Short mmCIF file of N, CA and C in Angstrom, two decimals:
data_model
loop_
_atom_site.label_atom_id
_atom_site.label_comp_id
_atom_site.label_asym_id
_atom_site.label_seq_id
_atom_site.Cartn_x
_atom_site.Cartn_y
_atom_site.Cartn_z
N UNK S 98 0.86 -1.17 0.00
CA UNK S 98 0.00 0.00 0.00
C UNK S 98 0.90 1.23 0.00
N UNK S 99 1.06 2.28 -1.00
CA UNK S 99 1.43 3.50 -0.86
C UNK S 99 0.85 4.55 0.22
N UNK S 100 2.00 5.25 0.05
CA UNK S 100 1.46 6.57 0.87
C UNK S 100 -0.13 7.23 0.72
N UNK S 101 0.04 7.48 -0.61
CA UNK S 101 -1.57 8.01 -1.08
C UNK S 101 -2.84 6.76 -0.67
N UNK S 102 -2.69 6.11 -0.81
CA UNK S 102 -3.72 4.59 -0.43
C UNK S 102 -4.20 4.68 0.97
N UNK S 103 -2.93 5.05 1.60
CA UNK S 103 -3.04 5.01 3.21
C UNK S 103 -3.83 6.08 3.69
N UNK S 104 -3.26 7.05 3.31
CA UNK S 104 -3.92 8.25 3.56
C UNK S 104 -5.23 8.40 3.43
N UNK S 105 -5.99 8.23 2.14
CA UNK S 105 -6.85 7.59 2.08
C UNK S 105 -7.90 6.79 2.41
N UNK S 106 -7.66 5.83 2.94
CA UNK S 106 -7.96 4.58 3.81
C UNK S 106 -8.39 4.94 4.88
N UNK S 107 -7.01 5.34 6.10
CA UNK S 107 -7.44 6.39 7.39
C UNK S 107 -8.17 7.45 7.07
N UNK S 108 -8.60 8.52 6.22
CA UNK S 108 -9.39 9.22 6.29
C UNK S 108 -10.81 9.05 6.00
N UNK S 109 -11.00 7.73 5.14
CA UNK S 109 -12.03 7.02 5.00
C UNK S 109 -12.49 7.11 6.40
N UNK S 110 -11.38 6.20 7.13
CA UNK S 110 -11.81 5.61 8.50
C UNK S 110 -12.45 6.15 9.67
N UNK S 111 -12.08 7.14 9.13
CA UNK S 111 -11.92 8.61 10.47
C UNK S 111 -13.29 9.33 10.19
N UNK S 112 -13.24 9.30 8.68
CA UNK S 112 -15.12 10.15 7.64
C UNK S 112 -15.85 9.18 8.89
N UNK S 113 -15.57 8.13 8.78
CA UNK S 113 -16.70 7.17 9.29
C UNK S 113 -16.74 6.91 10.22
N UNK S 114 -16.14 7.42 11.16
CA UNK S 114 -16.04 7.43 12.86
C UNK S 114 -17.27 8.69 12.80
N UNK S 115 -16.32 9.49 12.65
CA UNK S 115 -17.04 10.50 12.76
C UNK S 115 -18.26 10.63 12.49
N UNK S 116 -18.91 10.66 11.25
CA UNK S 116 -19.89 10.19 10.56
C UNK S 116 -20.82 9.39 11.72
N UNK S 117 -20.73 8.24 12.01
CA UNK S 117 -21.17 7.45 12.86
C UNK S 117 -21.25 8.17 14.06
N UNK S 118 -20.66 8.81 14.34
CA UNK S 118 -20.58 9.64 15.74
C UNK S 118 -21.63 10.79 15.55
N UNK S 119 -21.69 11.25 14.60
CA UNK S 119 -22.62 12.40 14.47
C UNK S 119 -23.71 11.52 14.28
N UNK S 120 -24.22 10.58 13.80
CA UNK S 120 -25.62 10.50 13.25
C UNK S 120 -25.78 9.58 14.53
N UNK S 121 -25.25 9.28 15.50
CA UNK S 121 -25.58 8.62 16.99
C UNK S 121 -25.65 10.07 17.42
N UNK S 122 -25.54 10.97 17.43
CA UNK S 122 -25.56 12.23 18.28
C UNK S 122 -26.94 12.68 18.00
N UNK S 123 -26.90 12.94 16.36
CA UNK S 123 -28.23 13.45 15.88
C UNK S 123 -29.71 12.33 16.07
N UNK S 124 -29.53 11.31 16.60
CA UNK S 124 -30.54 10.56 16.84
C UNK S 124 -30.78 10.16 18.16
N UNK S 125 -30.34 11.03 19.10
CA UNK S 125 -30.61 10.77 20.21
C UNK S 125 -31.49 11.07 20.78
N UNK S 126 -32.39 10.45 21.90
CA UNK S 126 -33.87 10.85 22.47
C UNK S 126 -34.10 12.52 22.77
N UNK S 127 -32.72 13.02 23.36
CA UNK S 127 -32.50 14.40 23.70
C UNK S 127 -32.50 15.26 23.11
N UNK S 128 -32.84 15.23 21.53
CA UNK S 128 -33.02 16.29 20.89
C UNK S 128 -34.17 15.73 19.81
N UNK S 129 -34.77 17.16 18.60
CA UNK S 129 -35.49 16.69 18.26
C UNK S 129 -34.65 17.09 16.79
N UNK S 130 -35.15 16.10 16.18
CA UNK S 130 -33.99 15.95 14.67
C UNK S 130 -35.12 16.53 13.62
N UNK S 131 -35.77 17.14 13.56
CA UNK S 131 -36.59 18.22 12.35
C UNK S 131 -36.78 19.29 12.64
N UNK S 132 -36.60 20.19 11.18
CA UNK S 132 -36.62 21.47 11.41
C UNK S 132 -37.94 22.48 11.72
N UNK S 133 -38.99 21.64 12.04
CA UNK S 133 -40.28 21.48 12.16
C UNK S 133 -40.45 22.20 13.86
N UNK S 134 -39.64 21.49 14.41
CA UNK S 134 -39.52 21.94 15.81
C UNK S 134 -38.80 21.69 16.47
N UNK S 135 -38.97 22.75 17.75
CA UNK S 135 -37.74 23.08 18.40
C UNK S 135 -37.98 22.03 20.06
N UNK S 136 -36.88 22.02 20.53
CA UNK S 136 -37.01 21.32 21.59
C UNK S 136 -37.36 22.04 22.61
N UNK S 137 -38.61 21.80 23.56
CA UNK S 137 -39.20 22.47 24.54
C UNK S 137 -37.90 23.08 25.81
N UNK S 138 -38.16 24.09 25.80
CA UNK S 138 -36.58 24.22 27.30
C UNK S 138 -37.21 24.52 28.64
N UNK S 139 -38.79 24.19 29.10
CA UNK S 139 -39.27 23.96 30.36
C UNK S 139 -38.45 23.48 31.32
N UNK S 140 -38.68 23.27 32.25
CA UNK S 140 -38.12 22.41 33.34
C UNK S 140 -38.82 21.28 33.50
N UNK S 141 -38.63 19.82 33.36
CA UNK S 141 -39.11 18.58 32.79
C UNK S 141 -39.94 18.22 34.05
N UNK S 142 -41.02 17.61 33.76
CA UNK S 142 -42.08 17.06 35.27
C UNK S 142 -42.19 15.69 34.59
N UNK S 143 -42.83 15.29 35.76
CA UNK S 143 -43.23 13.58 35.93
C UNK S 143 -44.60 13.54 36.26
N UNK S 144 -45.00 12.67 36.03
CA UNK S 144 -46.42 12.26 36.49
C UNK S 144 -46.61 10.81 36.46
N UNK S 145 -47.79 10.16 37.09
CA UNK S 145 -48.02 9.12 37.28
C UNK S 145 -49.24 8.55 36.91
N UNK S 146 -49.62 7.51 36.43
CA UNK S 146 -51.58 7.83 36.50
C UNK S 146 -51.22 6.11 36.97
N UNK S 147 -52.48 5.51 37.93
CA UNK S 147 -52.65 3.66 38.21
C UNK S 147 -53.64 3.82 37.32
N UNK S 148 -54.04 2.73 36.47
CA UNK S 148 -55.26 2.29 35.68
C UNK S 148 -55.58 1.35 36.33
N UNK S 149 -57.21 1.81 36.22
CA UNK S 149 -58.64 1.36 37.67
C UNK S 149 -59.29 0.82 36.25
N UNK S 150 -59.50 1.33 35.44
CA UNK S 150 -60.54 0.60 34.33
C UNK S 150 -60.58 -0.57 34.48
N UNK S 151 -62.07 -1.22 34.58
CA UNK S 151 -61.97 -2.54 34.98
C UNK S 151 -62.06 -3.37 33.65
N UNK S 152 -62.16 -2.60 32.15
CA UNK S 152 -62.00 -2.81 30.83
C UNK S 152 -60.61 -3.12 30.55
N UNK S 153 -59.66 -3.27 31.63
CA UNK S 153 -57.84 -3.20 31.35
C UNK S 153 -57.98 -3.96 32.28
N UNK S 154 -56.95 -5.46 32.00
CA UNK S 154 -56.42 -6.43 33.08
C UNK S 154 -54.92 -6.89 32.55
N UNK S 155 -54.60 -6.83 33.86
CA UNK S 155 -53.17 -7.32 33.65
C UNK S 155 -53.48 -9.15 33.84
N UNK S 156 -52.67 -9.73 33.26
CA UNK S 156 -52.46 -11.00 32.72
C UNK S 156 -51.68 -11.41 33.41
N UNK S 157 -50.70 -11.39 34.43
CA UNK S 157 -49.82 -12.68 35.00
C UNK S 157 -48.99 -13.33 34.79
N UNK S 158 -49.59 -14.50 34.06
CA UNK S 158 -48.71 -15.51 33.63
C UNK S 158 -48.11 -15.55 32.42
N UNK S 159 -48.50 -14.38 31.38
CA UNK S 159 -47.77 -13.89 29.93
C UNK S 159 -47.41 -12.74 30.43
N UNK S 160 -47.67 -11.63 31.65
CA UNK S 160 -46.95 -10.50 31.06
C UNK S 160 -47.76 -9.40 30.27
N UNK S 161 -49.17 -9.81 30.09
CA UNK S 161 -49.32 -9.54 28.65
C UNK S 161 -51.23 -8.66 29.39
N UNK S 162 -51.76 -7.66 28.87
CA UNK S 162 -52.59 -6.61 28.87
C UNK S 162 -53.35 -6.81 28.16
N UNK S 163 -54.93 -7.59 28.72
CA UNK S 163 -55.96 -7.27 28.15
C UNK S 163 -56.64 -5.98 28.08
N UNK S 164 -56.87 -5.49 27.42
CA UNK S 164 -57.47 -3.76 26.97
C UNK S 164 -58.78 -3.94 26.12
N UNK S 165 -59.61 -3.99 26.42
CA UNK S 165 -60.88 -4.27 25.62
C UNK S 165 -60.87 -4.97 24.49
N UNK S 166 -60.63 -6.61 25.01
CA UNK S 166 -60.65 -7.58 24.35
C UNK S 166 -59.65 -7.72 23.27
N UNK S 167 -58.34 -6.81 23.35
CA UNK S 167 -57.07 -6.70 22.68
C UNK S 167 -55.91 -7.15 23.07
N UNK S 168 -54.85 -8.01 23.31
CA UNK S 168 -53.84 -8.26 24.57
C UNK S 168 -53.01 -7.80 23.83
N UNK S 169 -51.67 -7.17 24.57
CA UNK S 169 -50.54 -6.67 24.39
C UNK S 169 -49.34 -7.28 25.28
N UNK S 170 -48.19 -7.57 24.83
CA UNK S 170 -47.41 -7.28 25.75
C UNK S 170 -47.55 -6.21 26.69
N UNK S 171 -47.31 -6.55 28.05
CA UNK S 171 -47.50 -5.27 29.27
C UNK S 171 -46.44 -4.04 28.51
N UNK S 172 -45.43 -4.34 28.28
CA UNK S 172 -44.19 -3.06 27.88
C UNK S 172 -44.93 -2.25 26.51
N UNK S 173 -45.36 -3.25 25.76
CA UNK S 173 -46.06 -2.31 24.31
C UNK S 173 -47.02 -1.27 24.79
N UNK S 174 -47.90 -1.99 26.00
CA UNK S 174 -49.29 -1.72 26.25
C UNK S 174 -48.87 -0.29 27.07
N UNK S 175 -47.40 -0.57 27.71
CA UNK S 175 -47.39 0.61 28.81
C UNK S 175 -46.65 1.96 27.94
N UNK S 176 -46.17 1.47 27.36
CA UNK S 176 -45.33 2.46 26.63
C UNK S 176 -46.11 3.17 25.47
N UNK S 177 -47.22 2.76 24.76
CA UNK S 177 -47.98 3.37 24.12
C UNK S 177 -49.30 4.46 25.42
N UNK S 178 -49.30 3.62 26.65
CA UNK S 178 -50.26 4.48 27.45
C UNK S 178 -49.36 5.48 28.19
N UNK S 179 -48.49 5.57 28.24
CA UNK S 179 -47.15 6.81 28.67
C UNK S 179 -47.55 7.76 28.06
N UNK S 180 -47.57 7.43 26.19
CA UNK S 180 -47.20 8.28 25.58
C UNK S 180 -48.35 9.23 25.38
N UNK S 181 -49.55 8.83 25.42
CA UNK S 181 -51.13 8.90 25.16
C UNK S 181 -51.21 9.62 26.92
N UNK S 182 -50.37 9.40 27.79
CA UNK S 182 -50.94 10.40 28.99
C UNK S 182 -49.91 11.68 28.70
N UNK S 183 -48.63 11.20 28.64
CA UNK S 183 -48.17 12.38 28.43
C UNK S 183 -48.72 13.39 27.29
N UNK S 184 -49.21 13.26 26.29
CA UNK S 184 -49.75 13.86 25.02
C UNK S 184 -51.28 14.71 25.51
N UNK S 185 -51.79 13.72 26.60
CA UNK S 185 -53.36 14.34 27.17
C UNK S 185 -52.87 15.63 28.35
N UNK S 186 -51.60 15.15 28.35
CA UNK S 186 -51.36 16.56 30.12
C UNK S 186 -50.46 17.64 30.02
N UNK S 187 -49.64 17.56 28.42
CA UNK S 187 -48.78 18.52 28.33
C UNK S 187 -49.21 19.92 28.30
N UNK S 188 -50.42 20.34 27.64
CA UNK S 188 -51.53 21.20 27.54
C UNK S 188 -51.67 21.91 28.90
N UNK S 189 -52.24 21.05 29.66
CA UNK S 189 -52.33 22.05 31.06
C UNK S 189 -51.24 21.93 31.40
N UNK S 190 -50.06 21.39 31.98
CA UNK S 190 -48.85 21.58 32.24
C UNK S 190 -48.61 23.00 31.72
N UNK S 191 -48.53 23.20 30.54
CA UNK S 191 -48.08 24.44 29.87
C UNK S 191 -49.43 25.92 30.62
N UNK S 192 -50.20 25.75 30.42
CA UNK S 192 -51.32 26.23 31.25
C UNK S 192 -51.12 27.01 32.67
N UNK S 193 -50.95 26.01 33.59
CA UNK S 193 -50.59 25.92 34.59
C UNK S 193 -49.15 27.11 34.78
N UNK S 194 -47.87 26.74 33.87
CA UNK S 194 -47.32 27.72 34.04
C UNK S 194 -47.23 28.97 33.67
N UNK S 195 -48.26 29.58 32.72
CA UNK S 195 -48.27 30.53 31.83
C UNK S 195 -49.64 31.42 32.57
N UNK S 196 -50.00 30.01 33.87
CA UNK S 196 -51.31 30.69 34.55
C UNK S 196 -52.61 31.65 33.98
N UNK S 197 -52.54 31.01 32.80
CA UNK S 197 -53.95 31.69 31.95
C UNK S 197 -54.06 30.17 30.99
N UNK S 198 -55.43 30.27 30.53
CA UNK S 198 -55.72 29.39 29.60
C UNK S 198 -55.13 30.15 28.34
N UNK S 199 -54.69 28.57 27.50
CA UNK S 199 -54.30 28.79 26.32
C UNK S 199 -55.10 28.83 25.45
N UNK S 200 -54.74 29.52 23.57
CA UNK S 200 -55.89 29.20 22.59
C UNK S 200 -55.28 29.01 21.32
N UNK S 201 -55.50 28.06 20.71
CA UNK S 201 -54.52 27.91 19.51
C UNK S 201 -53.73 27.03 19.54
N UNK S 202 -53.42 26.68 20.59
CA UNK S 202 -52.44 25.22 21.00
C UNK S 202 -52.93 24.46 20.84
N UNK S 203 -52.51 23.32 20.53
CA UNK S 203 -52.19 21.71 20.21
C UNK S 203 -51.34 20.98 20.67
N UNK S 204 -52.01 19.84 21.32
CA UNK S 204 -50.63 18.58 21.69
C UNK S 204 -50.99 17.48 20.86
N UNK S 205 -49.84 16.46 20.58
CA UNK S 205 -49.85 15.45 20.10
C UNK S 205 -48.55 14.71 20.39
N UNK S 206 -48.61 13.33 19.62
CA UNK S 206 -47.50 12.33 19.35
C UNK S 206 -46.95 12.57 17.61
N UNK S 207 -45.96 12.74 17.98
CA UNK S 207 -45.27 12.56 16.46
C UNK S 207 -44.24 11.30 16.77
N UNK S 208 -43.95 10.53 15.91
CA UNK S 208 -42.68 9.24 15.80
C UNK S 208 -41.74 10.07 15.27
N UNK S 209 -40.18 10.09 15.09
CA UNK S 209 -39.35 10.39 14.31
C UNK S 209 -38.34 9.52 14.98
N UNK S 210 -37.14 9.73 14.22
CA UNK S 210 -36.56 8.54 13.97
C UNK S 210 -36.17 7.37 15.02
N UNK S 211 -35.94 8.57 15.96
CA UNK S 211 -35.26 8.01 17.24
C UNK S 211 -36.77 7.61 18.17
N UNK S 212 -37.92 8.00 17.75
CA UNK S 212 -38.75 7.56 18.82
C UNK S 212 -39.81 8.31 18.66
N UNK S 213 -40.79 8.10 19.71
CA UNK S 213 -42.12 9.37 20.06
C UNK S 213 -41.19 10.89 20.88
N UNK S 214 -41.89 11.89 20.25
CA UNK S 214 -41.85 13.41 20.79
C UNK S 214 -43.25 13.42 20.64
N UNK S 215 -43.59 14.05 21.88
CA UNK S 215 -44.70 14.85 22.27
C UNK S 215 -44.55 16.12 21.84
N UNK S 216 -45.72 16.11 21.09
CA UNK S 216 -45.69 17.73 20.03
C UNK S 216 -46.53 19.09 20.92
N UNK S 217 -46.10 20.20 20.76
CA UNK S 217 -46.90 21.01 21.22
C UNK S 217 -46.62 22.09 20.41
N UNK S 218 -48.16 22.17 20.09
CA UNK S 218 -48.43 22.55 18.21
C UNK S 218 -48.75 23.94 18.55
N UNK S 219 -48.18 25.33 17.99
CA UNK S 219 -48.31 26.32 18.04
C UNK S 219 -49.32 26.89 15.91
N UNK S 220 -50.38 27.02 16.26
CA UNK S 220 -51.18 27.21 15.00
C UNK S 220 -51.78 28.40 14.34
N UNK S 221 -51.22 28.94 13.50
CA UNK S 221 -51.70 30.06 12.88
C UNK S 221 -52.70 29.84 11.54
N UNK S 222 -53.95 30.07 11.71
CA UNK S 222 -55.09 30.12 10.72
C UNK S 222 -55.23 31.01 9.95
N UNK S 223 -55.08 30.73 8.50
CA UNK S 223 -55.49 31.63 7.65
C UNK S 223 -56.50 31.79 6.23
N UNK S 224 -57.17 32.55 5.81
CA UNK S 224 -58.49 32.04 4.88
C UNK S 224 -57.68 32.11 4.08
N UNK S 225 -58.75 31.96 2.68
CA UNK S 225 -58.04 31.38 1.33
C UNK S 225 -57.66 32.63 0.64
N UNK S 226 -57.54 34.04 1.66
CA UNK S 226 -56.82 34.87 1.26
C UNK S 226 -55.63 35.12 1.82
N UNK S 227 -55.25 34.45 2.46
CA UNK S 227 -53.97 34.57 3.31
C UNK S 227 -54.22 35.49 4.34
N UNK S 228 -55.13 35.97 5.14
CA UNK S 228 -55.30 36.76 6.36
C UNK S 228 -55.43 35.44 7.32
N UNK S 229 -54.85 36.11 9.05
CA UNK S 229 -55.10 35.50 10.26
C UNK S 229 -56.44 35.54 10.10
N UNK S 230 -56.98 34.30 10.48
CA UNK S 230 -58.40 33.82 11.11
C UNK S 230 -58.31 33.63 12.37
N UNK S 231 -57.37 32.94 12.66
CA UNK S 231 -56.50 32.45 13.98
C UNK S 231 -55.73 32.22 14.53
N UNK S 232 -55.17 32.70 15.62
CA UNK S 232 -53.46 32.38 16.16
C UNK S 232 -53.43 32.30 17.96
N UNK S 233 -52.63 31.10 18.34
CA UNK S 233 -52.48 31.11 19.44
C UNK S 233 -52.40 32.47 20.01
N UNK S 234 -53.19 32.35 21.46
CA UNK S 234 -52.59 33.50 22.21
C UNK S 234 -51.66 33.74 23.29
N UNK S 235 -50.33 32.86 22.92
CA UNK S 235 -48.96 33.14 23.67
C UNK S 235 -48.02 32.82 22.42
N UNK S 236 -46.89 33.47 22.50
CA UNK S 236 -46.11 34.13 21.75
C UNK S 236 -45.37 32.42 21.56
N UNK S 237 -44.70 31.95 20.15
CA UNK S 237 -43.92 30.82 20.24
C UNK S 237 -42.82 30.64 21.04
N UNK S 238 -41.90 31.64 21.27
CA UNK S 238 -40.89 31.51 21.87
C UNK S 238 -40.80 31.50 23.27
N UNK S 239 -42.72 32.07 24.01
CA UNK S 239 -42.99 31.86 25.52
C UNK S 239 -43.10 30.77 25.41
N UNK S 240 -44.23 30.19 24.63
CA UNK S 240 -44.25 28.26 24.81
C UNK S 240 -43.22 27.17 24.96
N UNK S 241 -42.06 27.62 23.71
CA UNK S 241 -40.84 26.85 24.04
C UNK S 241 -40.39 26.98 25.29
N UNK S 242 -40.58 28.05 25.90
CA UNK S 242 -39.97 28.26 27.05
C UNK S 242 -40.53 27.62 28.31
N UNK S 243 -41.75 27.64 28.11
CA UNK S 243 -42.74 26.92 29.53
C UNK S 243 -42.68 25.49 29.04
N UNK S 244 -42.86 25.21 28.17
CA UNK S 244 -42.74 23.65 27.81
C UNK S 244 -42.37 22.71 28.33
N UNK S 245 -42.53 21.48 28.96
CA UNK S 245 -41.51 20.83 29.60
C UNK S 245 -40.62 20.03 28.74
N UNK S 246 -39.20 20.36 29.03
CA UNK S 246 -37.96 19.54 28.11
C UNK S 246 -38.52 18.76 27.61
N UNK S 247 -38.80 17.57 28.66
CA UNK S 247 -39.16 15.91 28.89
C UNK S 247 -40.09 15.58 29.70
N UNK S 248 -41.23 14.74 29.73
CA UNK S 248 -41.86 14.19 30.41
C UNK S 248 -41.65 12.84 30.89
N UNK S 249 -41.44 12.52 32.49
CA UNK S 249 -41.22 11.21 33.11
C UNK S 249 -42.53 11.06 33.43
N UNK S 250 -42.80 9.65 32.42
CA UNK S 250 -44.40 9.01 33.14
C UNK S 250 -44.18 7.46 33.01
N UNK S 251 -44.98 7.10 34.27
CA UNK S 251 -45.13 5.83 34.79
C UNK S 251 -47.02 5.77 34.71
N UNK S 252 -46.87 4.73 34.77
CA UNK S 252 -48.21 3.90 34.60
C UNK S 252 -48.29 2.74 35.24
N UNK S 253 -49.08 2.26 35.81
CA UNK S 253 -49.66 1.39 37.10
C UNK S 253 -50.62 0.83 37.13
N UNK S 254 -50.58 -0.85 36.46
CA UNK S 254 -51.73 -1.45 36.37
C UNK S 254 -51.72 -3.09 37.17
N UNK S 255 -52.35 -3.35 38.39
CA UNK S 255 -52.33 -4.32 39.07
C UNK S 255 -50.96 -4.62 40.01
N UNK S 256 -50.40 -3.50 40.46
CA UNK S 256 -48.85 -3.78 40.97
C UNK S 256 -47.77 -3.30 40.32
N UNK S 257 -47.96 -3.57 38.48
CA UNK S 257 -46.84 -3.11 37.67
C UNK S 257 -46.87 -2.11 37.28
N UNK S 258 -45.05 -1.73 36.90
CA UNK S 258 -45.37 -0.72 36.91
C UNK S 258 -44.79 0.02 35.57
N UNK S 259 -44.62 0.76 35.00
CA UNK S 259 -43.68 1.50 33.95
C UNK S 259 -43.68 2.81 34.20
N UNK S 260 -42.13 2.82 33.58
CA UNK S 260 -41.75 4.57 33.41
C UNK S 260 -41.16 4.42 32.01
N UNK S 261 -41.43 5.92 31.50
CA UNK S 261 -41.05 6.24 29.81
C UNK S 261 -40.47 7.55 29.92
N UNK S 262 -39.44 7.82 29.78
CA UNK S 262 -39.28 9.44 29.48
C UNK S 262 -39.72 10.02 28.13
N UNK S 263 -40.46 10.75 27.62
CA UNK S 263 -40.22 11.10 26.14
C UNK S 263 -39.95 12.97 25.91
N UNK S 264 -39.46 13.08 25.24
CA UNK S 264 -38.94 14.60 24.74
C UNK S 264 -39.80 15.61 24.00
N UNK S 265 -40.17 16.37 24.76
CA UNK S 265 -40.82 17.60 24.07
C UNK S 265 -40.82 18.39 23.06
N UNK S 266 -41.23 18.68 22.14
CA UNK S 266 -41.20 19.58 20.61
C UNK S 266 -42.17 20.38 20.48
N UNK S 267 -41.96 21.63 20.85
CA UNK S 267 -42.11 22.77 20.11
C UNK S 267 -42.71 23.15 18.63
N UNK S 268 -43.59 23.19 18.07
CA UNK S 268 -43.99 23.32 16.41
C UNK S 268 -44.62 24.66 16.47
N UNK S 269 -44.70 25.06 14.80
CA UNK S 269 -45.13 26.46 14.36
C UNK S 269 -45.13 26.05 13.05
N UNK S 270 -47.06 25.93 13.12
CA UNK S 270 -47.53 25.43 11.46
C UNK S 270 -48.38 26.55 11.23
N UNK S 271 -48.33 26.80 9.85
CA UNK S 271 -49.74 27.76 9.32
C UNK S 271 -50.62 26.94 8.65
N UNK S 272 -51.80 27.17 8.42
CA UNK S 272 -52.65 26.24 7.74
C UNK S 272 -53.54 27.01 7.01
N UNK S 273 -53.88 27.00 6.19
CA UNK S 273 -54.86 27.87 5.15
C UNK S 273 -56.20 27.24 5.16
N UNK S 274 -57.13 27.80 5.23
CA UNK S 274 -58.38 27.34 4.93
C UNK S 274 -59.00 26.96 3.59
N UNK S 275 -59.41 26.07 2.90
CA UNK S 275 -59.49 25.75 1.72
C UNK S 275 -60.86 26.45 1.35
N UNK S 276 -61.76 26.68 2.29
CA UNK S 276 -63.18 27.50 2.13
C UNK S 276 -62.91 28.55 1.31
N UNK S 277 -63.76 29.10 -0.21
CA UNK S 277 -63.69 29.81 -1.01
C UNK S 277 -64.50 31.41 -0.77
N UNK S 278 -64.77 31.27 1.01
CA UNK S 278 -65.24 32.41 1.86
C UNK S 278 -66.85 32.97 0.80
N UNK S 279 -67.20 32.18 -0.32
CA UNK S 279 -68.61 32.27 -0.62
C UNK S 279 -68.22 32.92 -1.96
N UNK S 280 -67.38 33.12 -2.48
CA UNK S 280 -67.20 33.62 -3.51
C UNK S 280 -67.19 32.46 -4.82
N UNK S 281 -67.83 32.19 -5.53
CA UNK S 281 -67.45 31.90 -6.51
C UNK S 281 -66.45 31.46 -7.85
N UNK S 282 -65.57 30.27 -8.06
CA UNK S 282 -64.60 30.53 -9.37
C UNK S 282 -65.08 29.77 -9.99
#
């Protein structure tokens, strides 16, 4: 192998350390990898909820979560109901610290690559002329700010138990109204 070959070779090697090092960085739970939204910078809370529904039984001897005549593994079953409480409480959480009701906000689940982010949807409405119809009433960059980072939730059904952390996101969508406001084309 020559000089040039080598050189080469190791810098290959090194592209691809690196490389590999960045795209383990960029896919980590701790951030959110689209330019869609920003990562909430709250101070992160926990919560807990036990499930009493007598429509939900834990199973025993599989492990495994009847849910209205559906079974799951307990971990699928808990980790999808984490995500579905955290997604129902981020709303007042944010509420709570901004101590006024919100309007225009949205929570949800988004998947991306690395996992579920809990979305908290900042929405500006506009008719099919491009005017506000509607817009949250707190500023985007207060929301990022009250937001919580991360949410720690556990869930509690018959003894067991789970915890999920998942990561907060920040969004700012416009949406146009497709209504032709009565006019005619």
């Amino acid at each position: 192998m020559n000089r040039r070959q080598f050189l080469l070779a190791g810098g290959g090697a090194i592209g691809t350390l690196a490389g590999g090092t960045a795209v383990g960085k960029a896919t980590r739970a701790d951030i959110v990898a689209t330019d869609e939204m920003s990562r909430a910078t709250g101070e992160p809370v926990a919560l807990s909820r036990t499930v009493t529904d007598e429509s939900v039984t834990y199973l025993d001897a599989t492990d495994e979560v009847s849910d209205r005549g559906h079974t799951d593994p307990f971990d699928r079953w808990a980790r999808r109901e984490c995500a579905e409480l955290a997604a129902d409480t981020v709303l007042d959480v944010v509420q709570d610290r901004l101590e006024k009701p919100i309007e225009g906000v949205g929570s949800g689940l988004r998947a991306l690559l690395f996992g579920f982010v809990v979305t908290v949807d900042h929405t500006v409405t506009r008719n099919s002329d491009g005017e506000v119809v509607g817009e949250p009433n707190v500023r985007l960059d207060r929301l990022t700010a009250v937001a919580p980072r991360s949410m720690t939730v556990t869930v509690t059904l018959d003894g067991r138990s789970f915890t999920r952390v998942l990561p907060v996101g920040v969004g700012h969508v416009e949406v146009s109204s497709l209504e032709s406001d009565g006019v005619e084309g």
